[in-house]
Coordinates of C-alpha atoms and ligand atoms in Angstrom, one line a residue:
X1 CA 0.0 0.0 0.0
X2 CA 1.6 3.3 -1.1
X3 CA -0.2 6.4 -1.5
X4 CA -3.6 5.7 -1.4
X5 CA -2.8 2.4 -4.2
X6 CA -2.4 -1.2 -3.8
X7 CA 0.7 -2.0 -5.4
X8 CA 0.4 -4.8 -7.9
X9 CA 4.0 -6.6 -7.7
X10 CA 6.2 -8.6 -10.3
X11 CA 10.0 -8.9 -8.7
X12 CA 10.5 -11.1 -6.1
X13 CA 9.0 -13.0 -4.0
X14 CA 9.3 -15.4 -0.6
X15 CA 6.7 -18.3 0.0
X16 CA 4.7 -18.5 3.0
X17 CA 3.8 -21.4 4.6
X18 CA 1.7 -22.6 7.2
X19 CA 3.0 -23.4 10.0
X20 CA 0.7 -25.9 10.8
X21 CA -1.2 -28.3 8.2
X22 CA -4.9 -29.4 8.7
X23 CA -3.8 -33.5 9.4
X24 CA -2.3 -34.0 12.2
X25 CA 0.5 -35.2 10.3
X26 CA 3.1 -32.0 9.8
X27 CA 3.2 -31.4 5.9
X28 CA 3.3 -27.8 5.5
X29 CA 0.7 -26.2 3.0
X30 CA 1.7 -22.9 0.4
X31 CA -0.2 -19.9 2.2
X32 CA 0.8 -17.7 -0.2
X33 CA 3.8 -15.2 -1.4
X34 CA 5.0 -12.3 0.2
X35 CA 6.6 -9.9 -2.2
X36 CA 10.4 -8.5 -1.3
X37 CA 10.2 -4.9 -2.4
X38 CA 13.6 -3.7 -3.7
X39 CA 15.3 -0.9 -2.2
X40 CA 13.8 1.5 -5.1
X41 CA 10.1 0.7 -4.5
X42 CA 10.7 0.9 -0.3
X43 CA 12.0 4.6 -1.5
X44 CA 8.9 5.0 -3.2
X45 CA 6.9 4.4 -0.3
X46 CA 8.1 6.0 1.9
X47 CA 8.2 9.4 -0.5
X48 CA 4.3 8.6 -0.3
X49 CA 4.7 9.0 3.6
X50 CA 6.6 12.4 3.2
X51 CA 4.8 13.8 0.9
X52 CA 1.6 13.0 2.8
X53 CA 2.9 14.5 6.0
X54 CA 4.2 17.7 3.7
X55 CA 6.7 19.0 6.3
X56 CA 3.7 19.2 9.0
X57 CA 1.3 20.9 6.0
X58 CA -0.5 18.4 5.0
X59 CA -3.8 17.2 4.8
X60 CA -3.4 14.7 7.8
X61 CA -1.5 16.9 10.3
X62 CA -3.6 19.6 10.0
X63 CA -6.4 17.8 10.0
X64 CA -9.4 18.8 12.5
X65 CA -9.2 16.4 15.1
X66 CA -12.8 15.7 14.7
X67 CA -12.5 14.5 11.5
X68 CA -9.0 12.2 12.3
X69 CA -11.4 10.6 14.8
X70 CA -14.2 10.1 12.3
X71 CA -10.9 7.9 10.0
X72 CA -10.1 6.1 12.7
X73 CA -13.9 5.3 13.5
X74 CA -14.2 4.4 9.9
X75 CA -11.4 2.2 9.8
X76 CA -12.3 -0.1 13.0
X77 CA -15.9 -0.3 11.8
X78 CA -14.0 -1.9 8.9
X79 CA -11.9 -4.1 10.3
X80 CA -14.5 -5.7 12.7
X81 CA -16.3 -7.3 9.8
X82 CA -12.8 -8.9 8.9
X83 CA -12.4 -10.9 12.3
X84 CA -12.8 -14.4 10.9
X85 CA -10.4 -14.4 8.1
X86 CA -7.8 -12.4 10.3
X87 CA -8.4 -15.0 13.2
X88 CA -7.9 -17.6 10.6
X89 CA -4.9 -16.1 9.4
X90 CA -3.8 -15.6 13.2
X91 CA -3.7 -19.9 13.4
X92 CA -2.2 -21.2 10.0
X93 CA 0.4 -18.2 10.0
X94 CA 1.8 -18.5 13.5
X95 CA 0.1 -21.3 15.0
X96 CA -1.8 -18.7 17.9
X97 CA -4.8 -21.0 19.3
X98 CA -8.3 -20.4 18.6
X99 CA -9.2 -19.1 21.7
X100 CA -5.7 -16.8 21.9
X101 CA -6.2 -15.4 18.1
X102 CA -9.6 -14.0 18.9
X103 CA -8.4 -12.4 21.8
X104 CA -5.8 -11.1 20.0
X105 CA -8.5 -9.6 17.4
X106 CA -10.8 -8.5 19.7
X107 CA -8.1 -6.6 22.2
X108 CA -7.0 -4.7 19.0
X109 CA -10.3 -3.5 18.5
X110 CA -10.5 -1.9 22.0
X111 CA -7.5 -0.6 22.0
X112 CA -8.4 1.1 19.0
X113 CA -11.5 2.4 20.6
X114 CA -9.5 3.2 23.7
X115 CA -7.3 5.0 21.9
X116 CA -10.0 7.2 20.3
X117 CA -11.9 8.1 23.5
X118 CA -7.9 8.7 25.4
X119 CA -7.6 11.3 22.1
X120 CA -10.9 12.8 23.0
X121 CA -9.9 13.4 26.2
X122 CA -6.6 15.0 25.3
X123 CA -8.5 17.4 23.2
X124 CA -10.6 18.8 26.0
X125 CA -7.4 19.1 27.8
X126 CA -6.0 21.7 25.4
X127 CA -8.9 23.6 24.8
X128 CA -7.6 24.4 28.4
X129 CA -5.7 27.3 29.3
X130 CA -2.8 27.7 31.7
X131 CA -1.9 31.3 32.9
X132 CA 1.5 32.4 34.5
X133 CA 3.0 35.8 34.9
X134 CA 0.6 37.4 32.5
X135 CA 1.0 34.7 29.9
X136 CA -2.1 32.0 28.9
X137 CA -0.7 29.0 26.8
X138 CA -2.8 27.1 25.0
X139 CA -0.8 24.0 24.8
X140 CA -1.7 21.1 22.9
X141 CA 0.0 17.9 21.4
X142 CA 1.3 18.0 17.8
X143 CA 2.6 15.1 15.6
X144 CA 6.4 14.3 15.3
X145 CA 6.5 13.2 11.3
X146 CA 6.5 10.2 10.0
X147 CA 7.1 6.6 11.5
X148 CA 8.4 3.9 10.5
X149 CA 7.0 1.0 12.2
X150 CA 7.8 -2.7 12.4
X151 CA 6.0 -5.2 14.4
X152 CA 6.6 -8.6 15.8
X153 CA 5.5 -12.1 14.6
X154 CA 4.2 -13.3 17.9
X155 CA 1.1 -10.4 17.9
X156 CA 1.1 -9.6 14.5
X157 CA -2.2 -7.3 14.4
X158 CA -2.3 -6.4 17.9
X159 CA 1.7 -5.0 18.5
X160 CA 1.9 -3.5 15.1
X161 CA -1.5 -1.7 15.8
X162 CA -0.1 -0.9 19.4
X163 CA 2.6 1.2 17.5
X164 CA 0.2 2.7 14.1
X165 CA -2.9 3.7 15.8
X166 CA -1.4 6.2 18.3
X167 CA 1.1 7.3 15.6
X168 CA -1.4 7.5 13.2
X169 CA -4.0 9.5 15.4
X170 CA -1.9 12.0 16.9
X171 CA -1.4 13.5 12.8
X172 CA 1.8 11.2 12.3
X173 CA 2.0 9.4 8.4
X174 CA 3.2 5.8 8.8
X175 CA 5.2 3.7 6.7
X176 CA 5.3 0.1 8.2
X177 CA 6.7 -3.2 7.9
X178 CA 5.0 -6.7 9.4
X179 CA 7.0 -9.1 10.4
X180 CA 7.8 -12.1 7.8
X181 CA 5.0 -14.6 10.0
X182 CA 2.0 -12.8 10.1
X183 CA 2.4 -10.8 7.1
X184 CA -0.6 -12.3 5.4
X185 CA -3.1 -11.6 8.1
X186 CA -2.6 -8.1 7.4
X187 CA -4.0 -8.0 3.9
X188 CA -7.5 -8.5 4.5
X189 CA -7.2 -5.1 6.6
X190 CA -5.3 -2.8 3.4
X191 CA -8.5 -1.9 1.7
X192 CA -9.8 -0.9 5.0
X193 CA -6.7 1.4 5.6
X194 CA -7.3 2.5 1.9
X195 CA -11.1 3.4 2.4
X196 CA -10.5 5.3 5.6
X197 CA -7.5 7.3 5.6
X198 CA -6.0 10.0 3.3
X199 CA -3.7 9.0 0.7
X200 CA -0.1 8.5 1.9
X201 CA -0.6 8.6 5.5
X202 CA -0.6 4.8 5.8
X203 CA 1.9 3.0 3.5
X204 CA 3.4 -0.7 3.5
X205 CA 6.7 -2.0 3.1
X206 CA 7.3 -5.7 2.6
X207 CA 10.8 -7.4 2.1
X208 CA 14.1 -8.0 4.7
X209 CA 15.2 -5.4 7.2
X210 CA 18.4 -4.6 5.7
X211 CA 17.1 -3.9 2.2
X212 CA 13.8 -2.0 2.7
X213 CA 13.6 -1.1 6.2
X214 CA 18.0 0.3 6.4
X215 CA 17.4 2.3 3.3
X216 CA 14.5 4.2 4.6
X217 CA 16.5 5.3 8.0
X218 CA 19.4 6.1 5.7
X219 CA 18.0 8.7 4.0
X220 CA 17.1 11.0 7.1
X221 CA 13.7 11.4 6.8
X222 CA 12.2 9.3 9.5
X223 CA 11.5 11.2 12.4
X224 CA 10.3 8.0 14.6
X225 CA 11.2 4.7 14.7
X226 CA 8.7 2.5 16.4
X227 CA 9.7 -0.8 16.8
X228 CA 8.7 -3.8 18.4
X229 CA 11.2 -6.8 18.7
X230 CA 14.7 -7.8 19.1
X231 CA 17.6 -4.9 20.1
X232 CA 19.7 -6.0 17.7
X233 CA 17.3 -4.9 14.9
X234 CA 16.2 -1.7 16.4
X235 CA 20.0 -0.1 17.4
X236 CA 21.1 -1.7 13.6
X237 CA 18.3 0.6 12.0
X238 CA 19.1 3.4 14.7
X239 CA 22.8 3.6 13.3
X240 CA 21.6 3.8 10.2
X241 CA 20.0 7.8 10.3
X242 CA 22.4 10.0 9.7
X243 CA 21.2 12.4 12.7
X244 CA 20.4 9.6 15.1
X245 CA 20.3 12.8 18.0
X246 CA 16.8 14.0 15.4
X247 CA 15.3 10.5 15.7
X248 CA 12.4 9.9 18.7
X249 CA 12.3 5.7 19.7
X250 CA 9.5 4.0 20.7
X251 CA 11.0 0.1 21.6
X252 CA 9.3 -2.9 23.1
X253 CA 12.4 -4.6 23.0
X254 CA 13.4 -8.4 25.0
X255 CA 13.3 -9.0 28.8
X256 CA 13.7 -12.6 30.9
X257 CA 11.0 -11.8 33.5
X258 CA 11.5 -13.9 36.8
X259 CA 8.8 -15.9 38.5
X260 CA 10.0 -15.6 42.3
X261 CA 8.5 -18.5 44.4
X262 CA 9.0 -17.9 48.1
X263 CA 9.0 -20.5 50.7
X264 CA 5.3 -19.4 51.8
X265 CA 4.1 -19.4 48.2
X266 CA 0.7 -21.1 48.0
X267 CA 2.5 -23.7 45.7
X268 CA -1.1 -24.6 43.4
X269 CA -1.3 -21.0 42.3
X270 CA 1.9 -20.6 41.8
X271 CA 2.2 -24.0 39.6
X272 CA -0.4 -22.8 37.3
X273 CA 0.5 -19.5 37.0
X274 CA 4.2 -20.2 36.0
X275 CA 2.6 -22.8 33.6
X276 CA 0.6 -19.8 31.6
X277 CA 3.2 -17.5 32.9
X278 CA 6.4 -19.7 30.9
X279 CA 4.2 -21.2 28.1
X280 CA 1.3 -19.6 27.0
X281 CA 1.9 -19.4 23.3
X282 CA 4.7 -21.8 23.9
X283 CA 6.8 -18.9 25.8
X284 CA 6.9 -16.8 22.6
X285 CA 6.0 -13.5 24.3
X286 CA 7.8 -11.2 26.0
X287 CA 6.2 -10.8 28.8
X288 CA 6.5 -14.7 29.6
X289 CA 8.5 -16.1 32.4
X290 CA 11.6 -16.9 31.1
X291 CA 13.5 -18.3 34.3
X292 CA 12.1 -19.5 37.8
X293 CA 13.8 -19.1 40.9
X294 CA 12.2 -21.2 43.8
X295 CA 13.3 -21.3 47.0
X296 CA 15.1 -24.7 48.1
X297 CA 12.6 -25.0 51.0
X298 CA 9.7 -25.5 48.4
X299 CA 12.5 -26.3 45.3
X300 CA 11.5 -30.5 45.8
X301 CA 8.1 -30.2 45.9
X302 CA 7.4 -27.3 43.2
X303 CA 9.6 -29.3 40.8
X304 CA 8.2 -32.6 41.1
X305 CA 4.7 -31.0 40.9
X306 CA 5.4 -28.3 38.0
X307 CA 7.1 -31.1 35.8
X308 CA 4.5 -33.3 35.9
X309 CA 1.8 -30.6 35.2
X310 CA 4.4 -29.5 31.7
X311 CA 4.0 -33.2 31.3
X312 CA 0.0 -33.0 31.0
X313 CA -0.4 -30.5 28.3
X314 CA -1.9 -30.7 25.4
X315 CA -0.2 -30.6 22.0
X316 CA -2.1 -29.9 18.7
X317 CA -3.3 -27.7 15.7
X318 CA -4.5 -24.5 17.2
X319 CA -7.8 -24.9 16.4
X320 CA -8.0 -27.9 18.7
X321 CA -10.0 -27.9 22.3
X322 CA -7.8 -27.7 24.9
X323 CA -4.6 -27.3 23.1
X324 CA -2.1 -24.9 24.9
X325 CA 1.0 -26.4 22.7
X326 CA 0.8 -25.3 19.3
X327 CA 3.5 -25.3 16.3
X328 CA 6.0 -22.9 15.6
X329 CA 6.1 -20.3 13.0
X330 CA 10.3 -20.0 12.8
X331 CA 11.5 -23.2 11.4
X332 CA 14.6 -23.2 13.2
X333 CA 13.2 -22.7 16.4
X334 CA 13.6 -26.4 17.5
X335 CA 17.1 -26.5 16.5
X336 CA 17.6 -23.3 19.0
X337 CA 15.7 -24.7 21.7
X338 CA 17.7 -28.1 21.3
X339 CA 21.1 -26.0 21.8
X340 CA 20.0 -24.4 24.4
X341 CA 19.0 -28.0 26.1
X342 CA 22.4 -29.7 25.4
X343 CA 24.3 -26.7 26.4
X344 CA 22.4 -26.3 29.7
X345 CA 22.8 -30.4 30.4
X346 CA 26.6 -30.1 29.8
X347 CA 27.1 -27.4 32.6
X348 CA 25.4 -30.0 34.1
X349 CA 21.0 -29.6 34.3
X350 CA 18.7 -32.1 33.9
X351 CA 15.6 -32.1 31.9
X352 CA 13.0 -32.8 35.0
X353 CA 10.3 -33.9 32.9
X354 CA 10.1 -37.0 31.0
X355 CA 8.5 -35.1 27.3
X356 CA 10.8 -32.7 27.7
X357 CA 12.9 -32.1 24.6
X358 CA 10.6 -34.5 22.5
X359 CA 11.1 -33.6 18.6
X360 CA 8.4 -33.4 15.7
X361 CA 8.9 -31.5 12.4
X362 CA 8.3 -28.2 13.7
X363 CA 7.6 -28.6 17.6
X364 CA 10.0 -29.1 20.4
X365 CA 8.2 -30.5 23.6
X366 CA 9.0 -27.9 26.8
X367 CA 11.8 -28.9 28.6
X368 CA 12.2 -28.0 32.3
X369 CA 16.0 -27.3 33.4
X370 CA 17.3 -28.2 36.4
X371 CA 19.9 -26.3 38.5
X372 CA 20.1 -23.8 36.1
X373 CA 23.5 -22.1 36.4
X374 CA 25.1 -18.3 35.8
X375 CA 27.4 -20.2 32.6
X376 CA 24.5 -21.4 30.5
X377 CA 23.3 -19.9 27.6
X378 CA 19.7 -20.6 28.7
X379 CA 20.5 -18.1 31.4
X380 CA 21.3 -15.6 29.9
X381 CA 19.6 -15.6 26.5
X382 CA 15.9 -14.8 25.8
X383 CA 14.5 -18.0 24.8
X384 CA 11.3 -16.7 23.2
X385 CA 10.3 -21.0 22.8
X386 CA 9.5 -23.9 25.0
X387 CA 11.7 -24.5 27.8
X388 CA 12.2 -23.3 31.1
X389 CA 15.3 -22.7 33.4
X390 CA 14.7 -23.1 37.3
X391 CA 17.6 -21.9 39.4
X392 CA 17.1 -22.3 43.3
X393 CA 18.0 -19.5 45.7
X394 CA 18.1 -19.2 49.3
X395 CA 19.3 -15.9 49.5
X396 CA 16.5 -13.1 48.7
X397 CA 19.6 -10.5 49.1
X398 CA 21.2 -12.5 46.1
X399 CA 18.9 -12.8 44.5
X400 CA 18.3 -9.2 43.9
X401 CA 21.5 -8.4 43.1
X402 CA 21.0 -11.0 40.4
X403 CA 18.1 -9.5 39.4
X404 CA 19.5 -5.6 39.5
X405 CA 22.6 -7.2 37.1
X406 CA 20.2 -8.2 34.0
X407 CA 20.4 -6.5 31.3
X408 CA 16.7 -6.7 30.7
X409 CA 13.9 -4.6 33.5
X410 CA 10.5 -5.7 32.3
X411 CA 8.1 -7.2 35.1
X412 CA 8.9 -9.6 37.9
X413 CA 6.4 -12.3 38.6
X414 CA 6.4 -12.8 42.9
X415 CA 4.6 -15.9 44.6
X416 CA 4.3 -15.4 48.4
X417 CA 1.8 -14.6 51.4
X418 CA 1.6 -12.2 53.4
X419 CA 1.5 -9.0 51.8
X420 CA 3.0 -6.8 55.1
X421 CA 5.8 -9.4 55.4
X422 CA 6.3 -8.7 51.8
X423 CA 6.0 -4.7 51.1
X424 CA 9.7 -4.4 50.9
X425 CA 10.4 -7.1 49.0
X426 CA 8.0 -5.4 46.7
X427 CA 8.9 -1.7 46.8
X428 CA 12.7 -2.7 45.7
X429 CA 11.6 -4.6 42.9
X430 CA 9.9 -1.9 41.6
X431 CA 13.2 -0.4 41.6
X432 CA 14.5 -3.1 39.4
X433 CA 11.8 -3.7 36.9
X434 CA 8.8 -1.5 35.6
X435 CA 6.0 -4.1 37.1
X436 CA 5.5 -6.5 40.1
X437 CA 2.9 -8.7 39.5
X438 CA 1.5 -10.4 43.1
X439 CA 0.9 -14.3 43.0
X440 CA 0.4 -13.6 39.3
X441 CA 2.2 -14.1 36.0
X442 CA 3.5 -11.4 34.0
X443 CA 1.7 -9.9 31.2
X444 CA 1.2 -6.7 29.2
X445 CA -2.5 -6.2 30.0
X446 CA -4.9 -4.5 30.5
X447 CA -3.8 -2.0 27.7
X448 CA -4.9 0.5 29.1
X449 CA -2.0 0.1 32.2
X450 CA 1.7 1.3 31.1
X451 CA 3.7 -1.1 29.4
X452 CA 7.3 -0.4 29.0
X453 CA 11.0 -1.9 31.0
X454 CA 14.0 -0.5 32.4
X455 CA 17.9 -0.9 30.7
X456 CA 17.6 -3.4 27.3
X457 CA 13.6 -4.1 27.7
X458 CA 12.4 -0.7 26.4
X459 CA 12.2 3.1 25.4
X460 CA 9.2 4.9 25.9
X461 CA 6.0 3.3 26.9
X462 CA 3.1 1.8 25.1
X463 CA 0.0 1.8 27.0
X464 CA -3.2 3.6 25.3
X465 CA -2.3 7.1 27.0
X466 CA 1.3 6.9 26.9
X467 CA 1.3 5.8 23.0
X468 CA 0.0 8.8 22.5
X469 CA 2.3 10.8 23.9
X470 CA 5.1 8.7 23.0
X471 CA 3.9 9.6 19.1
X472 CA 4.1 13.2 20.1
X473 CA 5.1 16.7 21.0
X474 CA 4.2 19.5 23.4
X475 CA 3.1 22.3 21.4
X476 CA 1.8 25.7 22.8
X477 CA 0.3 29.2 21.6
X478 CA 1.5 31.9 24.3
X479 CA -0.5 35.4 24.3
X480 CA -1.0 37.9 26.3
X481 CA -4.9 37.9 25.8
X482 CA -6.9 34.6 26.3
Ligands
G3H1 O1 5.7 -10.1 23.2 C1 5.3 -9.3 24.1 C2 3.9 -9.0 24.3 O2 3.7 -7.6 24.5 C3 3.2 -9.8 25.4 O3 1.9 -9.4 25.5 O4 1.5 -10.1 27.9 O5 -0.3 -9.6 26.4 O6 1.0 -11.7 26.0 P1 1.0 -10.2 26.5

């Protein structure tokens, strides 16, 4: 999509296929083709962007914001009557479950609604005027420019749309890239962006970082870069502007949250949350539990328990009752997991589970590590994929410090009673990470809380009401008369 027009494409072109198949034999079926743009056309695109935005004159920034709203109504109406092919899309392209791929749907639509009514509200606020020394400033938000925007494969509608809506609403022109899994899912929605916005102001790129997405940062012109995936990606395009001091991020980057369980946990809870907590969408999130550190007064029992409940879950297509397990989108992602295994057991874990590690074409079977130590890679890599570290601790004072030296500051997950015996426990951790959640896993929702993480996890936040001010400026009119 580039200004206003679906681009009809003859140069190259990747396969897609499903990552799951409809027997329950693993024989992968020809979703479709995803074009690679070349470096030219992704120039194109994003000229479409620019000139859209106009140097702040154009149509959409100076659009009334009545009438922005009325776009963005237009567009959701739109994309509601879509839900079944997206959801569809949601379980052949990246193997979500049924029940997980309408949620996904539906929690994009809110958040879209959200975001309108959280607009609305920052409206009335600058109709508002403030009044120092004589002086009344109107003060209001403007846009920043244009965005480029590129969202992950594990919420391929909702993340992206986390990063475009606010962008888009707050006057911004976008020019965004899916991710390679869940690209498909997204065409059903073009014509709606086509119907409902301006020409320009939303524009796709499809094609490999380095040859659509580098180009575009090297040219100076993006203002924002609004990513959400792996740090490696976002400081490689970062380099790439040639006045990174001009640029404005907005990164949901990695994290390795911690499940604490404390020797007064009430171990039941605790079980089944850090079963949802490490491998709800088989772990590929990054708000899951990536390493559990359980006290050794519980360590026996939780481990015997907690393996054998890994042990009961259901593997399937995602369409399946019941089924938590569900295939992998990124063939390789066995082969990683696998490493990750063998190099944990050689600094001497054990898988604690008896399916752990089981193979099948494109699934690995969770595998639950045990003692999990400082010098293995599992440590200290973000899995994103079925299996799960435990390290024991019997030093909450260590444990911290452990904690504090991560690169990552996301969300802490805390299993214990006793909330008075706990406060300070509580009020450091907020110290080290950006959320505590209490005898709970971690997770970005509701979206209407902030989302964000300290050091390598994240810059800026990306909750409904700080989107929107991560996509924009203070602006202000100062006079002397009202
Ligand atoms: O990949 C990271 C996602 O933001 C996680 O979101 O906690 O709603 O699954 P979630």
């Amino acid at each position: 999509l580039s200004n206003g027009e679906l681009i009809t494409w003859n140069g190259k072109t990747d396969e897609v296929f499903s990552t799951i198949s409809s027997t329950d034999e693993y024989k992968p079926t020809q979703l479709g083709t995803v074009p690679h743009m070349d470096k030219d056309t992704a120039l194109e695109v994003l000229e479409s962007a620019c000139n859209a935005y106009a140097k702040g004159q154009g149509v959409w920034p100076t659009m009334k914001v009545a009438d922005r709203i009325s776009c963005m109504e237009n567009f959701v109406e739109q994309m509601k009557t879509k839900r079944e092919v997206v959801v569809k899309y949601l379980m052949w392209e990246i193997g979500k479950s049924l029940p997980d791929s309408r949620k996904e749907f539906d929690r994009t639509v809110e958040y879209i609604l959200d975001t309108i009514e959280d607009y609305k509200q920052l409206d009335r606020d600058s109709a508002k005027f403030h009044k120092k020394d004589g002086v009344y400033a109107h003060i209001r938000r403007g846009p920043l420019g244009v965005v480029l925007c590129l969202g992950p494969y594990n919420y391929p509608l909702n993340e992206t749309f986390a990063l475009l809506i606010p962008a888009l609403i707050m006057g911004n022109t976008v020019v965004f890239k899916p991710a390679k899994h869940g690209v498909l899912l997204l065409s059903p929605l073009l014509e709606a962006f086509q119907k409902s916005f301006p020409k320009g102001v939303v524009n796709v790129i499809y094609g490999r970082g380095r040859e659509v997405a580098a180009p575009i940062m090297q040219t100076g012109r993006i203002d924002v870069l609004a990513l959400i995936g792996n740090s490696k990606s976002a400081i490689a395009l970062q380099d790439q502007h040639p006045h990174k001091n001009r640029l404005r991020l907005v990164l949901g980057l990695e994290a390795k949250n911690p499940g604490i369980i404390l020797p007064d946990a009430d171990l039941d809870l605790a079980i089944e949350e850090c079963i949802s907590g490490t491998l709800s969408f088989n772990g590929q999130r990054c708000t899951a539990l990536k390493i559990l550190y359980v006290h050794e007064d519980v360590q026996e029992e939780f481990n015997k328990r907690f393996a054998k409940r890994v042990d009961e879950l259901k593997y399937g297509n995602p369409w399946k009752e019941g089924v938590m397990l569900t295939p992998l989108p990124e063939p390789n992602k066995p082969d990683y997991i696998q490493e990750l295994i063998d190099d944990a057991k050689k600094y001497g874990a054990k898988v604690i589970n008896e399916r752990g590690g089981a193979r099948s074409e494109n699934y690995i079977f969770p595998a639950v590590l045990f003692p999990v130590t400082e010098e293995m890679g599992i440590y200290k890599e973000e899995q994103f994929g079925p299996v799960i570290p435990i390290k024991p601790f019997n030093s909450i004072e260590k444990l911290l410090d452990e904690i504090a030296d991560s690169n990552y500051g996301q969300q802490v997950s805390l299993f214990g009673t006793g909330i008075e015996k706990i406060a300070p426990l509580i009020d450091t951790l907020v110290n080290l990470v950006c959320r505590v959640n209490l005898n709970s896993s971690c997770q970005r929702g509701p979206d209407v809380f902030p989302f964000t993480g300290r050091k390598d996890s994240a810059v800026g936040t990306l909750s409904v009401h700080d989107a929107l001010r991560s996509f924009s400026i203070r602006t202000f009119v100062a006079s002397k008369d009202k």
